[in-house]
Short mmCIF file of C-alpha atoms and ligand atoms in Angstrom, two decimals:
data_model
loop_
_atom_site.label_atom_id
_atom_site.label_comp_id
_atom_site.label_asym_id
_atom_site.label_seq_id
_atom_site.Cartn_x
_atom_site.Cartn_y
_atom_site.Cartn_z
CA UNK A 647 66.05 -19.69 96.66
CA UNK A 648 69.18 -17.90 95.55
CA UNK A 649 69.89 -14.24 95.64
CA UNK A 650 67.43 -11.69 97.10
CA UNK A 651 66.24 -9.39 94.33
CA UNK A 652 65.42 -6.45 96.59
CA UNK A 653 67.61 -5.91 99.64
CA UNK A 654 66.93 -3.17 102.20
CA UNK A 655 69.56 -2.13 104.74
CA UNK A 656 69.04 -0.18 107.96
CA UNK A 657 72.54 1.21 108.40
CA UNK A 658 72.59 1.54 112.20
CA UNK A 659 75.31 1.79 114.82
CA UNK A 660 77.57 4.49 113.39
CA UNK A 661 77.39 6.58 116.54
CA UNK A 662 78.07 3.66 118.87
CA UNK A 663 80.97 2.55 116.70
CA UNK A 664 82.58 5.97 117.17
CA UNK A 665 81.70 6.36 120.85
CA UNK A 666 83.14 2.94 121.67
CA UNK A 667 86.45 4.15 120.26
CA UNK A 668 86.34 7.48 122.08
CA UNK A 669 85.71 9.37 118.84
CA UNK A 670 83.01 11.88 117.88
CA UNK A 671 79.87 10.47 116.25
CA UNK A 672 80.60 12.11 112.90
CA UNK A 673 83.57 9.81 112.46
CA UNK A 674 81.20 6.88 112.65
CA UNK A 675 79.14 8.37 109.84
CA UNK A 676 82.26 8.81 107.69
CA UNK A 677 83.17 5.17 108.21
CA UNK A 678 79.55 4.19 107.62
CA UNK A 679 79.60 5.94 104.24
CA UNK A 680 82.61 3.81 103.33
CA UNK A 681 80.75 0.66 104.33
CA UNK A 682 77.72 1.76 102.30
CA UNK A 683 79.97 1.89 99.25
CA UNK A 684 81.09 -1.67 99.89
CA UNK A 685 77.51 -2.86 100.30
CA UNK A 686 76.59 -1.32 96.94
CA UNK A 687 79.53 -3.06 95.25
CA UNK A 688 78.71 -6.37 96.93
CA UNK A 689 75.10 -6.24 95.78
CA UNK A 690 76.05 -5.24 92.23
CA UNK A 691 78.50 -8.15 92.06
CA UNK A 692 76.03 -10.69 93.46
CA UNK A 693 73.14 -9.98 91.12
CA UNK A 694 70.90 -8.04 93.49
CA UNK A 695 68.60 -5.94 91.32
CA UNK A 696 67.45 -3.41 93.89
CA UNK A 697 69.13 -2.10 97.01
CA UNK A 698 67.45 0.39 99.33
CA UNK A 699 69.58 2.03 102.02
CA UNK A 700 68.13 3.86 105.03
CA UNK A 701 70.32 6.93 105.43
CA UNK A 702 68.14 9.43 107.32
CA UNK A 703 64.71 8.90 108.83
CA UNK A 704 62.14 11.63 109.28
CA UNK A 705 62.58 11.02 113.01
CA UNK A 706 66.32 11.73 112.71
CA UNK A 707 65.43 15.44 112.62
CA UNK A 708 65.30 15.07 116.40
CA UNK A 709 69.11 14.91 116.42
CA UNK A 710 71.36 17.93 117.06
CA UNK A 711 71.48 20.31 114.10
CA UNK A 712 75.22 19.88 113.61
CA UNK A 713 74.90 16.10 113.27
CA UNK A 714 72.00 16.50 110.82
CA UNK A 715 73.96 19.04 108.78
CA UNK A 716 77.00 16.81 108.75
CA UNK A 717 74.98 13.86 107.47
CA UNK A 718 73.54 15.91 104.60
CA UNK A 719 76.95 17.29 103.62
CA UNK A 720 78.44 13.81 103.75
CA UNK A 721 75.70 12.42 101.55
CA UNK A 722 76.05 15.23 98.99
CA UNK A 723 79.82 14.81 98.72
CA UNK A 724 79.44 11.03 98.59
CA UNK A 725 77.06 11.35 95.63
CA UNK A 726 79.47 13.58 93.77
CA UNK A 727 82.44 11.31 94.41
CA UNK A 728 80.55 8.13 93.50
CA UNK A 729 79.10 9.33 90.21
CA UNK A 730 81.76 7.74 88.02
CA UNK A 731 81.54 4.44 89.89
CA UNK A 732 77.77 4.41 89.52
CA UNK A 733 78.11 4.90 85.77
CA UNK A 734 80.88 2.31 85.50
CA UNK A 735 78.88 -0.36 87.38
CA UNK A 736 75.48 0.33 85.81
CA UNK A 737 73.99 1.70 89.04
CA UNK A 738 70.87 3.82 88.85
CA UNK A 739 70.55 6.09 91.88
CA UNK A 740 67.21 7.33 93.23
CA UNK A 741 66.37 9.05 96.47
CA UNK A 742 63.10 8.38 98.27
CA UNK A 743 61.55 10.46 101.03
CA UNK A 744 60.71 14.13 101.40
CA UNK A 745 62.78 16.68 99.50
CA UNK A 746 61.17 19.87 100.70
CA UNK A 747 63.10 20.01 103.99
CA UNK A 748 66.52 19.12 102.55
CA UNK A 749 69.24 21.74 101.91
CA UNK A 750 69.17 23.16 98.41
CA UNK A 751 72.72 21.99 97.59
CA UNK A 752 71.82 18.42 98.53
CA UNK A 753 68.69 18.53 96.37
CA UNK A 754 70.82 19.67 93.45
CA UNK A 755 73.35 16.88 93.99
CA UNK A 756 70.52 14.34 94.17
CA UNK A 757 68.83 15.63 91.02
CA UNK A 758 72.14 15.65 89.11
CA UNK A 759 73.00 12.10 90.17
CA UNK A 760 69.52 10.80 89.41
CA UNK A 761 69.60 12.36 85.95
CA UNK A 762 73.07 11.13 85.04
CA UNK A 763 72.54 7.57 86.29
CA UNK A 764 69.00 7.14 84.94
CA UNK A 765 70.20 4.68 82.29
CA UNK A 766 71.77 2.26 84.81
CA UNK A 767 70.23 -1.21 84.50
CA UNK A 768 72.36 -3.44 86.71
CA UNK A 769 71.40 -2.23 90.17
CA UNK A 770 68.72 0.22 91.23
CA UNK A 771 70.12 1.87 94.33
CA UNK A 772 67.59 3.82 96.36
CA UNK A 773 68.65 5.92 99.30
CA UNK A 774 65.97 6.84 101.84
CA UNK A 775 66.47 10.39 103.11
CA UNK A 776 63.92 12.20 105.29
CA UNK A 777 61.94 9.02 104.84
CA UNK A 778 59.02 7.69 106.88
CA UNK A 779 57.24 4.54 105.81
CA UNK A 780 54.05 5.53 107.58
CA UNK A 781 54.11 8.89 105.77
CA UNK A 782 54.74 7.13 102.42
CA UNK A 783 51.77 4.79 102.96
CA UNK A 784 49.57 7.65 104.09
CA UNK A 785 50.56 9.72 101.06
CA UNK A 786 49.88 6.86 98.63
CA UNK A 787 46.38 6.42 100.04
CA UNK A 788 45.76 10.16 99.99
CA UNK A 789 46.76 10.23 96.31
CA UNK A 790 44.31 7.41 95.65
CA UNK A 791 47.13 5.39 94.14
CA UNK A 792 46.21 2.08 95.69
CA UNK A 793 48.94 0.21 97.44
CA UNK A 794 49.87 -1.97 94.49
CA UNK A 795 51.17 1.12 92.75
CA UNK A 796 54.89 1.57 92.29
CA UNK A 797 54.42 4.50 89.96
CA UNK A 798 57.13 7.13 89.89
CA UNK A 799 56.15 9.92 92.21
CA UNK A 800 55.05 7.72 95.05
CA UNK A 801 57.38 6.46 97.72
CA UNK A 802 55.91 2.95 97.63
CA UNK A 803 58.53 0.50 96.37
CA UNK A 804 58.39 -3.05 94.99
CA UNK A 805 58.35 -5.81 97.65
CA UNK A 806 61.51 -6.28 99.70
CA UNK A 807 63.02 -9.78 99.91
CA UNK A 808 65.57 -9.20 102.64
CA UNK A 809 65.90 -6.55 105.35
CA UNK A 810 69.28 -6.28 107.04
CA UNK A 811 69.68 -4.16 110.18
CA UNK A 812 73.06 -3.67 111.80
CA UNK A 813 73.71 -2.19 115.23
CA UNK A 814 71.96 -4.77 117.39
CA UNK A 815 68.41 -3.33 117.50
CA UNK A 816 65.57 -5.59 116.45
CA UNK A 817 63.13 -3.10 115.02
CA UNK A 818 62.22 -1.50 111.70
CA UNK A 819 62.15 2.17 112.83
CA UNK A 820 59.53 3.16 110.24
CA UNK A 821 61.37 1.67 107.23
CA UNK A 822 59.55 -0.02 104.33
CA UNK A 823 56.76 -1.42 106.51
CA UNK A 824 54.43 -2.15 103.60
CA UNK A 825 57.11 -3.49 101.29
CA UNK A 826 58.56 -5.83 103.92
CA UNK A 827 55.33 -7.76 104.48
CA UNK A 828 57.03 -11.04 103.52
CA UNK A 829 60.67 -10.02 103.77
CA UNK A 830 63.23 -12.17 105.52
CA UNK A 831 64.72 -10.24 108.43
CA UNK A 832 68.39 -10.30 109.40
CA UNK A 833 69.39 -8.46 112.57
CA UNK A 834 73.14 -8.22 113.09
CA UNK A 835 74.87 -7.18 116.30
CA UNK A 836 77.79 -5.63 114.39
CA UNK A 837 77.81 -1.82 114.07
CA UNK A 838 77.47 -0.65 110.47
CA UNK A 839 81.07 0.62 110.04
CA UNK A 840 82.32 -2.86 111.03
CA UNK A 841 80.02 -4.76 108.64
CA UNK A 842 82.27 -7.05 106.59
CA UNK A 843 82.06 -9.00 103.37
CA UNK A 844 82.01 -12.17 105.52
CA UNK A 845 78.94 -10.83 107.37
CA UNK A 846 77.21 -10.18 104.05
CA UNK A 847 78.15 -13.64 102.79
CA UNK A 848 76.61 -15.15 105.94
CA UNK A 849 73.40 -13.14 105.58
CA UNK A 850 73.05 -14.09 101.90
CA UNK A 851 73.76 -17.77 102.68
CA UNK A 852 71.12 -17.75 105.41
CA UNK A 853 68.64 -16.10 103.02
CA UNK A 854 69.32 -18.77 100.41
CA UNK A 855 68.48 -21.49 102.96
CA UNK A 856 65.01 -20.09 103.73
CA UNK A 857 61.84 -21.49 102.25
CA UNK A 858 59.52 -18.58 101.58
CA UNK A 859 56.03 -20.03 101.73
CA UNK A 860 53.87 -16.89 101.59
CA UNK A 861 51.27 -18.72 103.64
CA UNK A 862 51.23 -21.90 101.54
CA UNK A 863 52.22 -25.36 102.76
CA UNK A 864 55.86 -26.47 102.44
CA UNK A 865 56.93 -27.75 99.05
CA UNK A 866 56.59 -31.58 99.14
CA UNK A 867 59.55 -33.69 98.16
CA UNK A 868 58.07 -36.68 96.29
CA UNK A 869 59.95 -39.71 95.26
C1 LIG B 997 72.88 5.18 111.81
O1 LIG B 997 73.73 5.23 112.90
C2 LIG B 997 72.98 6.39 110.93
C3 LIG B 997 71.81 7.27 111.01
C4 LIG B 997 70.71 7.05 111.68
C5 LIG B 997 71.89 8.50 110.26
P1 LIG B 997 73.31 6.00 114.21
O2 LIG B 997 73.75 7.41 114.08
O3 LIG B 997 71.87 5.80 114.53
O4 LIG B 997 74.22 5.25 115.25
P2 LIG B 997 73.80 4.81 116.71
O5 LIG B 997 72.56 3.99 116.60
O6 LIG B 997 73.59 6.06 117.51
O7 LIG B 997 74.97 4.01 117.19
C1 LIG B 998 67.15 4.11 111.89
O1 LIG B 998 68.11 4.24 112.86
C2 LIG B 998 67.37 5.15 110.83
C3 LIG B 998 68.56 4.97 110.01
C4 LIG B 998 69.41 3.98 110.08
C5 LIG B 998 68.77 5.99 109.02
P1 LIG B 998 67.86 5.06 114.21
O2 LIG B 998 69.10 4.96 114.98
O3 LIG B 998 67.35 6.41 113.89
O4 LIG B 998 66.66 4.23 114.87
P2 LIG B 998 66.21 4.08 116.37
O5 LIG B 998 66.10 5.47 116.94
O6 LIG B 998 67.25 3.30 117.09
O7 LIG B 998 64.91 3.34 116.30
MG1 LIG B 999 70.86 4.40 115.60
#
């Protein structure tokens, strides 16, 4: 079956990574941002066309304000520092989710990165920030878009082939529920900052071994 065309990653376990080392949670997020960079490179190099990363859920507003603020600052500085690499590797960056509750400086960094990388054709990197899949589905219905729509302006994406969640939890936490209807699911016990190239190789190899039947009978081998 080859390479998944649309990969979605729930980047979980940053806090536990830090806590297990006696460090503050924000250090886990810093390391997680480094891992996110590696995942983007890996996907670009392996022919993945679309990568969607879950960076901040609408439920993550329940966290302490200083952690939320840190995450937004980290994301904004990450965007600025990655711009040249995005351009070099043909990465187009988009952000999905609500914008109206994000800090102004972050919105500006997002808009600038989206505009400058709009011509990227190798990998479409989407980052989900203040994102809720249930809200996205609800909004698409309210707009009368119909759920087949992937028009710009809605937060409904093309189908996902592979969902990867690190951190040991086996749940989707309101991420791409509609789009993952037939996705393969990979739940890894490793915390996101410790996710390695070998882990990604194993997930991609497992994906390649799956027969995706979409409800049909198995392909018959005749001979
Ligand atoms: C994922 O790591 C990053 C975000 C949700 C922003 P967590 O911060 O959820 O880490 P854990 O799950 O507490 O270890
Ligand atoms: C999901 O992780 C959200 C992101 C990775 C951004 P959470 O840590 O927020 O999810 P729960 O609370 O364990 O379901
Ligand atoms: Mg978590």
